[in-house]
Coordinates of C-alpha atoms and ligand atoms in Angstrom, one line a residue:
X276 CA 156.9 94.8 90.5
X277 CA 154.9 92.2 89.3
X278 CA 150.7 93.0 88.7
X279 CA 149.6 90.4 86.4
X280 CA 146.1 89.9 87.0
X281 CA 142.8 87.9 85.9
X282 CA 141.5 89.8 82.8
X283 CA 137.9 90.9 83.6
X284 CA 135.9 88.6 81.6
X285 CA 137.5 85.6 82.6
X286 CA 135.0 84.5 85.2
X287 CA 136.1 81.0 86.4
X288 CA 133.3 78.9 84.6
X289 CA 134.0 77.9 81.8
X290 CA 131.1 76.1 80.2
X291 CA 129.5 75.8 76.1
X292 CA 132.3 77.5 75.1
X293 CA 131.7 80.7 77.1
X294 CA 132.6 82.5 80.1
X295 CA 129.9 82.3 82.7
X296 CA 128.6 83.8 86.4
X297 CA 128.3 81.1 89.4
X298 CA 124.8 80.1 90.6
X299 CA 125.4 80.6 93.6
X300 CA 126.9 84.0 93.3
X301 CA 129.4 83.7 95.1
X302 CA 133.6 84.2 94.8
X303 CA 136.7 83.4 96.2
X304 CA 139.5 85.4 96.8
X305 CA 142.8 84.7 95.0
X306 CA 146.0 85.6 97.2
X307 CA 149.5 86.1 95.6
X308 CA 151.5 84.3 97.6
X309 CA 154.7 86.6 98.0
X310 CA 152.7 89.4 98.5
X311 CA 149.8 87.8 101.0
X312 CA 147.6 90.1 99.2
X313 CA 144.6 89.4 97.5
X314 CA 144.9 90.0 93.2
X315 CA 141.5 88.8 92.1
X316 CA 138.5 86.8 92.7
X317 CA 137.2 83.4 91.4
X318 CA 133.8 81.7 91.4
X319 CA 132.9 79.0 93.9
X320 CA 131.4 76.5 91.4
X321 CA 128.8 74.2 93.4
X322 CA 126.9 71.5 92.3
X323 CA 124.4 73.2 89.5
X324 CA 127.8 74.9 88.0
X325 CA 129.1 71.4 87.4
X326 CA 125.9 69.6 86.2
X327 CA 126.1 72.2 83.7
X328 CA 129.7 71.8 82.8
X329 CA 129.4 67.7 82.6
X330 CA 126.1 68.2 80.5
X331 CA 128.3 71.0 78.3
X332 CA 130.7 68.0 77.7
X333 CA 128.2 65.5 76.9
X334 CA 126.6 68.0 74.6
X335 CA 129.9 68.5 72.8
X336 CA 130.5 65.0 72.3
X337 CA 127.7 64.7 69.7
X338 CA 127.8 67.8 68.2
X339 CA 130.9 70.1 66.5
X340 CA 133.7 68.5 68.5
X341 CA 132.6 64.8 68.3
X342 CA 132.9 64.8 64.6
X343 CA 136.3 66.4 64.7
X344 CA 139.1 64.1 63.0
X345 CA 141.7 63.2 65.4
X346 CA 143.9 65.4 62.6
X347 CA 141.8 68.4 63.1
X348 CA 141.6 68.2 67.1
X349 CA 145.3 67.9 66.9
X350 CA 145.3 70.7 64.7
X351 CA 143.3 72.7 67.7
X352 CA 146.1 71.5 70.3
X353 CA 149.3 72.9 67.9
X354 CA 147.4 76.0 67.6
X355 CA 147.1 76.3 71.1
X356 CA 150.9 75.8 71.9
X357 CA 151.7 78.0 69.3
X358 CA 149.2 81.2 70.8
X359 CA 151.0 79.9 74.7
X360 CA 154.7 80.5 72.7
X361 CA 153.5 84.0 71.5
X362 CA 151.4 85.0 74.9
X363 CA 154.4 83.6 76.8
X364 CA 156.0 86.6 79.1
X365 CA 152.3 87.6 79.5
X366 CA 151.6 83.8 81.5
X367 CA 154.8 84.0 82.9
X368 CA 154.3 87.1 84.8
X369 CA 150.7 85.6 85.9
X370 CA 151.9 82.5 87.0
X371 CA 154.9 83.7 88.9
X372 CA 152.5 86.2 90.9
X373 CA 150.0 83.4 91.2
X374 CA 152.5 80.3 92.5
X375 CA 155.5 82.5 94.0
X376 CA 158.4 80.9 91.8
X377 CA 160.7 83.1 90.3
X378 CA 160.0 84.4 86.9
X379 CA 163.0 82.0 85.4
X380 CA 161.2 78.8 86.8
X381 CA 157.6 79.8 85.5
X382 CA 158.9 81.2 82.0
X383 CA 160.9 77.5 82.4
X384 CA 157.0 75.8 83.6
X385 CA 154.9 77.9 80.2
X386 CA 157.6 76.5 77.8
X387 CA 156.9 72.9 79.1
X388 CA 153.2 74.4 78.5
X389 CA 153.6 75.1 75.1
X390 CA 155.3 71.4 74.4
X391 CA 152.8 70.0 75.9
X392 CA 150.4 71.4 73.7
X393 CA 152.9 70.6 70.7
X394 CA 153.8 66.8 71.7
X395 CA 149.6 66.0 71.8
X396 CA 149.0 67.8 69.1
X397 CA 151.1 65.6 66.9
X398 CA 150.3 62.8 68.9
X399 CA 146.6 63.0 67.9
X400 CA 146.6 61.0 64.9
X401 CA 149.1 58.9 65.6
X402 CA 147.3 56.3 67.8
X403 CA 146.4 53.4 66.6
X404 CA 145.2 49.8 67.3
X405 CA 146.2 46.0 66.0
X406 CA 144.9 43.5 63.8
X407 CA 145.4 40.1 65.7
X408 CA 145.7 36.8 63.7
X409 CA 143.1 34.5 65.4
X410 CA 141.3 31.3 64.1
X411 CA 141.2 30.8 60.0
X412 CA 138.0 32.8 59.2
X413 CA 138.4 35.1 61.3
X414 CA 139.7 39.0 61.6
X415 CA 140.2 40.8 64.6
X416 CA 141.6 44.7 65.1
X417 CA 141.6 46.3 68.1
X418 CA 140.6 50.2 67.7
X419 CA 141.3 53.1 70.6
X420 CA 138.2 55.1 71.7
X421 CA 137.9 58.0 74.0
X422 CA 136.5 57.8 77.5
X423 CA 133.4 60.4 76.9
X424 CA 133.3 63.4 79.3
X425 CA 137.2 63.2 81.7
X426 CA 136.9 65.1 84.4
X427 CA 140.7 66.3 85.8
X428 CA 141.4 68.0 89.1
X429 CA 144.4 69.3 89.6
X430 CA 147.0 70.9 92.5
X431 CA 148.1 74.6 92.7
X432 CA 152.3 73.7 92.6
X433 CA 152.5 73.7 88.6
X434 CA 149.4 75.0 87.7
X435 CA 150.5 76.3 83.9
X436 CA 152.2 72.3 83.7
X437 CA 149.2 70.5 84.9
X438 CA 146.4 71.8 82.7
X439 CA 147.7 70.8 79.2
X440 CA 149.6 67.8 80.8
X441 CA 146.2 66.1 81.8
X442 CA 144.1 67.7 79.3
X443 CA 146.2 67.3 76.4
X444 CA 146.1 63.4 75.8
X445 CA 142.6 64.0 76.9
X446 CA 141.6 66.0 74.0
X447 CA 144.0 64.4 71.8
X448 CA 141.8 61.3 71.8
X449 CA 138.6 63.0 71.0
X450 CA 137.0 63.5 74.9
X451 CA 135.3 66.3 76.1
X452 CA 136.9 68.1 79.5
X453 CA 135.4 69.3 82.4
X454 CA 138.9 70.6 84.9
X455 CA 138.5 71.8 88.1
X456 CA 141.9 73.8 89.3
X457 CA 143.3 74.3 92.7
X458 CA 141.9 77.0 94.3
X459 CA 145.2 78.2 95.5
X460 CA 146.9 78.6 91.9
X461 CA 144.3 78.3 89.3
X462 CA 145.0 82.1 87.6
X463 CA 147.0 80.5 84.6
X464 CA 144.7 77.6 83.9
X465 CA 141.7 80.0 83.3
X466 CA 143.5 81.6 81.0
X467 CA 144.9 78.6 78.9
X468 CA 141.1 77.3 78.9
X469 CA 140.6 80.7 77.3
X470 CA 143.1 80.3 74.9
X471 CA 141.3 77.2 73.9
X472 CA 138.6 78.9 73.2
X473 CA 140.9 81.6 71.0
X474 CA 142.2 78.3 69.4
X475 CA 139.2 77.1 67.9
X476 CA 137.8 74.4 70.3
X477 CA 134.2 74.0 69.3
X478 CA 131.7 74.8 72.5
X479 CA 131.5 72.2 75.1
X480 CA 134.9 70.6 74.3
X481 CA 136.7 72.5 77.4
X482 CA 135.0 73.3 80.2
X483 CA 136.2 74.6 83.6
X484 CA 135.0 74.7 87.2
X485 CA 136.7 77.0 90.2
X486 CA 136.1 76.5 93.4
X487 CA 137.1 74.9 96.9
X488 CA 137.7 70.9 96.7
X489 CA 135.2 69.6 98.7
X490 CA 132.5 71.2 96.7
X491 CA 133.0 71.7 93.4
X492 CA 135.9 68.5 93.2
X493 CA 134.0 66.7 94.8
X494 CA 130.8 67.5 93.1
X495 CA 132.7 66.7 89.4
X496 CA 134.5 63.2 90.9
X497 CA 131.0 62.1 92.2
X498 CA 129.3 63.2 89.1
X499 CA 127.4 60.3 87.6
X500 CA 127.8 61.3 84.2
X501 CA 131.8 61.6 83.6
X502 CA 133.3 58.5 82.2
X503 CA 137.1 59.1 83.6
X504 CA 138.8 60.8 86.5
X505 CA 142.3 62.2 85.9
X506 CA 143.7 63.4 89.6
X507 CA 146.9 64.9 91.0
X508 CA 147.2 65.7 94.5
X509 CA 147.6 64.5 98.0
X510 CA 147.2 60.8 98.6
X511 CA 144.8 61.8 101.1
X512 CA 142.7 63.0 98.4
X513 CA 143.7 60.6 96.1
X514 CA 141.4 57.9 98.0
X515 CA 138.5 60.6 98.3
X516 CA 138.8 60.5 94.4
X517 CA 139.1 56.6 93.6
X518 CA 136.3 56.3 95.9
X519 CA 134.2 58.0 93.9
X520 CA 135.2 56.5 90.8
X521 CA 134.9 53.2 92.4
X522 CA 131.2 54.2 92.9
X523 CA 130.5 55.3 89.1
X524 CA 132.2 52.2 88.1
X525 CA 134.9 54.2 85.6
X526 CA 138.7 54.4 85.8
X527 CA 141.1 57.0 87.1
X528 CA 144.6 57.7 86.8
X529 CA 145.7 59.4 90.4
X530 CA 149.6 61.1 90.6
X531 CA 150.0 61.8 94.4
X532 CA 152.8 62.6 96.6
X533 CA 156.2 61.1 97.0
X534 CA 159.3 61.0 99.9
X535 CA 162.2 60.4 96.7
X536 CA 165.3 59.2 97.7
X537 CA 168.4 60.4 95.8
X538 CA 170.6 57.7 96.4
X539 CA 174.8 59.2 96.6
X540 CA 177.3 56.3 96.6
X541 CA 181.1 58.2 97.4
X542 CA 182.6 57.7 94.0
X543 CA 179.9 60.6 92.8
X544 CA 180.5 62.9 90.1
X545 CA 180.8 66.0 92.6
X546 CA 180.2 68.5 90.0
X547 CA 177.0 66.7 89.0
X548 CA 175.6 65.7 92.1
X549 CA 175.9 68.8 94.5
X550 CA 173.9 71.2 92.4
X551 CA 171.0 68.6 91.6
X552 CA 170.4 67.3 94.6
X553 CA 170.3 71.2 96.0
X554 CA 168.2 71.8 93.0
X555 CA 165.7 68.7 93.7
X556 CA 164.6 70.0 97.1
X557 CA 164.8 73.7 96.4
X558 CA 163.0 73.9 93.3
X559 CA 159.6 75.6 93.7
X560 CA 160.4 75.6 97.5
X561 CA 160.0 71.5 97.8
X562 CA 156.0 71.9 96.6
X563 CA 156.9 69.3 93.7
X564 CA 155.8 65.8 93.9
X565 CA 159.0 64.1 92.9
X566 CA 161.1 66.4 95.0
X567 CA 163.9 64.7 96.2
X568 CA 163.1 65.2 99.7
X569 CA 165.8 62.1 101.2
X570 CA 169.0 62.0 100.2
X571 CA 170.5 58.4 101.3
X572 CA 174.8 59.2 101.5
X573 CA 177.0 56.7 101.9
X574 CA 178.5 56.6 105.2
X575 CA 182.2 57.3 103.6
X576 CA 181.0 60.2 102.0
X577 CA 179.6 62.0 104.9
X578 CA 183.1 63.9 104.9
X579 CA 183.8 64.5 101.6
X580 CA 180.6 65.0 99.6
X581 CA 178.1 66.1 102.2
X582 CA 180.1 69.4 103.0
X583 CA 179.9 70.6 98.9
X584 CA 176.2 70.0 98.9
X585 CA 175.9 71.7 102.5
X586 CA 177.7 74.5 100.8
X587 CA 175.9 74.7 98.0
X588 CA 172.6 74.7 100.0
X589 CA 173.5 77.3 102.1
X590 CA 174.3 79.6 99.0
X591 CA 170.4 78.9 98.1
X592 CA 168.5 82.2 98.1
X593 CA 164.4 82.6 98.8
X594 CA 163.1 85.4 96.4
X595 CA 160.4 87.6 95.3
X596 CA 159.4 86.6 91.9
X597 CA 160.4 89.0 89.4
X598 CA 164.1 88.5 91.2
X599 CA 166.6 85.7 90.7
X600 CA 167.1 83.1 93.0
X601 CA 166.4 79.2 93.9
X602 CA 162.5 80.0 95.0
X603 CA 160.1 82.1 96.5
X604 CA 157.4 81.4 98.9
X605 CA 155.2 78.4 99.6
X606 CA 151.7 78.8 98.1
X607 CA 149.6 79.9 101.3
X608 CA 149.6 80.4 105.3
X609 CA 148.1 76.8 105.6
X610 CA 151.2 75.4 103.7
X611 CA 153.5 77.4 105.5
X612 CA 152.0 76.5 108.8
X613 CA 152.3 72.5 107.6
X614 CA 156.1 72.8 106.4
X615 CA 156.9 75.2 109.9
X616 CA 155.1 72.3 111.9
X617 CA 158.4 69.9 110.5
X618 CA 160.6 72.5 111.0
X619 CA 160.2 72.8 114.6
X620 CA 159.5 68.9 114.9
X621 CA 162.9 69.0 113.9
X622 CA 164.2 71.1 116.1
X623 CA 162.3 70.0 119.2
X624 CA 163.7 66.6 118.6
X625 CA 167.3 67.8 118.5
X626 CA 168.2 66.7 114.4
X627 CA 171.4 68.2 113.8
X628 CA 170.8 71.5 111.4
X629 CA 173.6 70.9 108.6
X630 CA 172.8 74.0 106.7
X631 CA 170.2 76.9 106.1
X632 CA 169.4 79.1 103.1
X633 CA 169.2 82.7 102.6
X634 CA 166.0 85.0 102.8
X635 CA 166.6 88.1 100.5
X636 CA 166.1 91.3 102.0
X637 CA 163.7 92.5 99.9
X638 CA 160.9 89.5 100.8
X639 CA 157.5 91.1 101.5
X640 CA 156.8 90.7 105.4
X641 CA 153.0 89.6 104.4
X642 CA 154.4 86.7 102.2
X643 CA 154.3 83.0 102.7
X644 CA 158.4 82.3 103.1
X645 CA 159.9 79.5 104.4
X646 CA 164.0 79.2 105.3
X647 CA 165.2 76.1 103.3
X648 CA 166.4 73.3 105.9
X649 CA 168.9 70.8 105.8
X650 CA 168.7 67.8 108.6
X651 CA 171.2 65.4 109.2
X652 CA 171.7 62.5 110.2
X653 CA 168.0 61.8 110.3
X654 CA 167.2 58.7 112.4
X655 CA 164.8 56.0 110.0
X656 CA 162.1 56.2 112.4
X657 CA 161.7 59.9 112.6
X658 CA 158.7 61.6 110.6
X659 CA 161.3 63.3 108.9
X660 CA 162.6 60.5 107.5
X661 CA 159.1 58.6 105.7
X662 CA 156.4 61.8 105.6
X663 CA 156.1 63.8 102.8
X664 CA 156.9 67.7 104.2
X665 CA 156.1 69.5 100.6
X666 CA 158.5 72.1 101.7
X667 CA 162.5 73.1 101.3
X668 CA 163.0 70.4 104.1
X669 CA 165.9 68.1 103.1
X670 CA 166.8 65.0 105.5
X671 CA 169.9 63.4 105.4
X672 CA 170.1 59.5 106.0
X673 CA 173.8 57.8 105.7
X674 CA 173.7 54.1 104.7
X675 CA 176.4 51.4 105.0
X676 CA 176.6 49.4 101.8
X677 CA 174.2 49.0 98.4
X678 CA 172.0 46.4 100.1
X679 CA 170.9 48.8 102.6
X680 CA 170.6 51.7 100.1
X681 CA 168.3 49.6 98.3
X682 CA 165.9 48.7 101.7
X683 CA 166.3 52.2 102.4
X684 CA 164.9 53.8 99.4
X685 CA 162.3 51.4 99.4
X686 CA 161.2 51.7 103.3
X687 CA 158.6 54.4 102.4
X688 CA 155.0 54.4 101.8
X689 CA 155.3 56.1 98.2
X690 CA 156.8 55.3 95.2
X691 CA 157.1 58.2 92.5
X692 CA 160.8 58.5 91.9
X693 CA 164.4 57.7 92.8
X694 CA 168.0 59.0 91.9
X695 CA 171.0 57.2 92.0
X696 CA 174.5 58.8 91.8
X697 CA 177.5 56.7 90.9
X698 CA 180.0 56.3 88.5
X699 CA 179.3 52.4 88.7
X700 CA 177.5 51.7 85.5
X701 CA 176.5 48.3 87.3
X702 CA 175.5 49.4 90.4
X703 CA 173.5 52.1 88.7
X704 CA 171.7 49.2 86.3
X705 CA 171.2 46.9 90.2
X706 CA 170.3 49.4 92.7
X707 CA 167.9 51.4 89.7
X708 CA 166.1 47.9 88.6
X709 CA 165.4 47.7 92.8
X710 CA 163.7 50.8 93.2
X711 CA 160.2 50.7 93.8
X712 CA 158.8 53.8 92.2
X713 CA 157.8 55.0 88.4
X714 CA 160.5 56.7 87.5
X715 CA 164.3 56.3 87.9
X716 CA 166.9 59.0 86.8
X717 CA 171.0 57.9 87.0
X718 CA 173.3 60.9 87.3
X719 CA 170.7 63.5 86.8
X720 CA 167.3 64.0 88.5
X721 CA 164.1 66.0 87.1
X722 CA 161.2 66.9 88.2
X723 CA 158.3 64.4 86.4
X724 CA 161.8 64.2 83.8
X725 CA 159.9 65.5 80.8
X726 CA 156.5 65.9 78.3
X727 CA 158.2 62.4 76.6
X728 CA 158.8 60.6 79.6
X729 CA 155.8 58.3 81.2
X730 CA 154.9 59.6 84.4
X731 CA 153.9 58.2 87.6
X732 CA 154.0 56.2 91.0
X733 CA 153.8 52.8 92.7
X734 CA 152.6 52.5 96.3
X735 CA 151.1 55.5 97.7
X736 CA 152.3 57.5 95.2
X737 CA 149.5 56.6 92.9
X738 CA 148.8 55.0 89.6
X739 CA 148.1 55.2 86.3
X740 CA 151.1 57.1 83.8
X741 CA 150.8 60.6 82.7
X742 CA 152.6 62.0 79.9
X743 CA 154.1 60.7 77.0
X744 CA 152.2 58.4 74.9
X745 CA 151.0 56.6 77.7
X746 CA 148.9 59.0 78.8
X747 CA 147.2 58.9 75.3
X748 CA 146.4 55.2 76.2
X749 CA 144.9 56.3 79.7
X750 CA 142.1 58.4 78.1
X751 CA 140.7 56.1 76.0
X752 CA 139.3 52.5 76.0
X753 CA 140.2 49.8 73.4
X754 CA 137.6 48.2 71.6
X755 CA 137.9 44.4 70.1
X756 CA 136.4 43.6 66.5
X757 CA 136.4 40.0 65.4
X758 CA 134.9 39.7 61.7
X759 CA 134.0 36.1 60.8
X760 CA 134.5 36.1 56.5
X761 CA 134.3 32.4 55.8
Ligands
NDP875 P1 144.7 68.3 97.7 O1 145.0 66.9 97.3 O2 143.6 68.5 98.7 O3 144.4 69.3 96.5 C1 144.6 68.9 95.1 C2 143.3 69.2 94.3 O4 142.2 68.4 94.8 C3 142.9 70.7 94.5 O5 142.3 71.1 93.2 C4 141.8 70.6 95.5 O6 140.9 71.6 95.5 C5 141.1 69.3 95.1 N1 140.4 68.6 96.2 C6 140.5 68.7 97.5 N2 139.6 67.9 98.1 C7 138.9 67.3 97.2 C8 137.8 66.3 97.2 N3 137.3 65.8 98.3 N4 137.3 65.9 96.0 C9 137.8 66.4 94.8 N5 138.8 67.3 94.8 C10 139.4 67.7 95.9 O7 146.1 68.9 98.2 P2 146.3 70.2 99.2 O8 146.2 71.4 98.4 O9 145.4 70.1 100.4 O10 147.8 70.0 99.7 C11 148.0 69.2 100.8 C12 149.2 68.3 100.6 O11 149.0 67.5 99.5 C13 150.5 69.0 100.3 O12 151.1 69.5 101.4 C14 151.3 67.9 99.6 O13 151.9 67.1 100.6 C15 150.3 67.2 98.8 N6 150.2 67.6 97.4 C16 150.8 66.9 96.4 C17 150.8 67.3 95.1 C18 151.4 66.6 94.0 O14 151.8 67.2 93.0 N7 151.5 65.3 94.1 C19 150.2 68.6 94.8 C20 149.5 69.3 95.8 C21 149.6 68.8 97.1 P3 141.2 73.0 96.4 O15 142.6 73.1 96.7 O16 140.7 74.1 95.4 O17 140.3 72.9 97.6

């Protein structure tokens, strides 16, 4: 049985480099999702606990971890992967009771931690700008400068993923961090921002806030002293956020939700395509952005390929997490509730059911599971078809010939990410260069693809690139010298 907790000093507020009470005095409750029980409390950051993390940034800024070399803060992140690899099990077990995956996918989720960590580490001084031949007389460079004070808010599906994925290139470029985690999932963040501080990040230089969105997110978007917001989220959200940027006049990067087609033409490699397209939905119960939540079949392949990965999906199997299986439960009773509420849309409207996954016996009765789904055919104009469901909900839509693949894929509102499945090395190359979303995978699909990979949408998916070395140019501003010398 899993009872990975909080330890006791970590208090939620993060802020000059030590671990402090709320103003307000008051907590939340934090709820393991598998268990519906409650495993520890939070603070409920308001408005004076964020003043004081924004002015603990500033601070920082012109103190210690301003005058850092970008070789020593990278120095600070490499440290910090390397105490993630040796505290690994310990943030596994945490993270599994916080999220619900199974331990494989969060021991999977603090690896990608720790290379995080690793890949912005050595990334730090690494960045570097141009000389540009102007007039005669003239020099010009260009020279990459951080923001100031970022402030990130991120989503409870990948909590261990998302902290050092959005403050990693942050820190790598010399800015101070105030994060604000989900209030569903936030257990392992609070403990990587102490591991920060175990690291060697001077006081100031990472900063955290708990507490429910519309009060302490919203207080650290709105905040007229951060210089950069980095958000991933709902879309919904997503326009709260660049609203409030829009206001302080700075930038933001937003990564929000997605409706991905994987696209199966019916000379597919079988043995490649059945388990990742099972895997794509599946995966941390469908609560991952780039979940591949449509898959578009060719019409002649309704009889031959659909039945393997109808198979295949009915051999998924929903979990506790310290067992083995495809996923556990979704993250709370409100998300449950949302992903039921498609479910039985479903259902009332008479889609065809083409396959169901397992519950194991041993599931708690008080946790938040959810029976895996697969629809089919799903007409274009049903919900099913164009709204994100965030859940283990898979519709099926056949389509006739590459042209309408292509205007299929594209006839959502979001953009993140698109598979295509063929052994046609030109069709691949045609439909791929169609797709209107940030990230294309051909013969394999991955969720964000990697720490190397830049990382985003198009549409209502977002925009702005995470990871990779674009995010690097994200957090920081380029600044033009021109030198006259004759
Ligand atoms: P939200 O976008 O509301 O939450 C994401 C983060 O934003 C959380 O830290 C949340 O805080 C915070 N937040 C909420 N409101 C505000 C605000 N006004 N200002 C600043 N920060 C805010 O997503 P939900 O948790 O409500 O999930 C709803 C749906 O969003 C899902 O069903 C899914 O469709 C989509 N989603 C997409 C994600 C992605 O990876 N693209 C991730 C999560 C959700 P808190 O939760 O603590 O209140």
């Amino acid at each position: 049985m899993n009872t990975a907790t909080l330890p006791d000093h970590i208090t939620g507020l993060l802020v000059d480099g030590a671990w402090a009470m709320p103003h307000s005095g008051q907590w939340l409750d934090i709820v393991a999702p598998a268990e519906g029980q409650v495993f520890g409390r939070i603070a409920a950051a308001q408005q004076a606990d964020v003043d004081a993390a924004v002015t603990s940034a500033r601070r920082a800024l012109s103190g210690e971890w301003g005058r850092l070399s970008a070789a020593e803060r990278g120095r600070l992140l490499s440290r910090a992967g390397q105490i993630v690899q040796d505290r690994a099990e310990e943030l596994a077990q945490l993270e599994a009771r916080d999220t619900g995956k199974p331990i494989a996918q969060a021991r999977a989720d603090i690896t990608a931690c720790a290379r995080y960590f690793e890949y912005y580490g050595g990334a730090a001084d690494k960045v570097h700008g141009d000389t540009i031949p102007v007039q005669n007389g003239y020099f010009a460079a260009t020279e990459y400068l951080p923001h100031g004070v970022t402030a990130h808010v991120i989503p409870w599906n990948y909590p261990a993923q998302m902290f050092p994925r959005s403050v990693g290139p942050a820190l790598a470029m010399g800015n101070a961090v105030v994060m604000k985690p989900a209030e569903d999932a936030c257990a392992t963040p609070l403990v990587l921002a102490d591991i920060m501080l175990e690291a060697g990040f001077p006081p100031g230089s990472v900063n955290m806030v708990t507490g429910l969105g519309l009060d302490a997110g919203a207080a650290l978007s709105m905040h007229p002293d951060i210089n950069f917001i980095s958000f991933i989220g709902s879309s919904e959200t997503g326009v709260a956020i660049q609203t409030a940027a829009a206001k302080n006049h700075v930038g933001c990067t937003l990564e929000l939700g997605g409706k991905s087609a994987q696209i199966v033409f019916a000379d597919a490699d079988p043995a490649l395509v059945v388990p990742t397209v099972v895997a794509a939905i599946t995966q941390h119960a469908g609560q991952t952005c780039s979940a591949g939540s449509r898959l578009l079949i060719e019409r002649s392949a309704m009889d031959t390929l659909l039945p393997l990965i109808a198979q295949a999906f009915s051999q998924v199997r929903v979990v506790m997490p310290d067992m083995d299986g495809q996923l556990g439960p979704v993250v709370s009773m409100r998300q449950k509730t949302r992903v039921e509420r498609y479910i039985q849309m479903a259902d009332d409207t008479g889609l065809p059911l083409i396959a169901q996954g397992q519950m194991a016996p041993e599931l708690s009765r008080d946790g938040y599971f959810v029976q895996p789904c697969m629809y089919g055919p799903v007409p274009r104009d049903h919900p099913l078809a164009f709204e994100e469901v965030f859940g283990p909900v898979l519709a099926v839509i056949p389509f006739d010939d590459e042209a309408d693949a292509v205007a299929l894929a594209n006839a959502t509102e979001y953009g993140l990410v698109a598979g295509i499945w063929t052994r046609d090395g030109a069709r691949a190359m045609r439909v791929g260069r169609q797709m209107e979303v940030g990230q294309v995978f051909i013969n394999c699909f991955g969720a964000g693809g990697g720490i190397e990979l830049p990382f985003g949408g198009m549409k209502k998916s977002g925009h702005g690139r995470e990871k990779g070395w674009e995010a690097l140019r994200e957090f920081s501003a380029v600044r033009t010298i021109l030198i006259r010398h004759d």
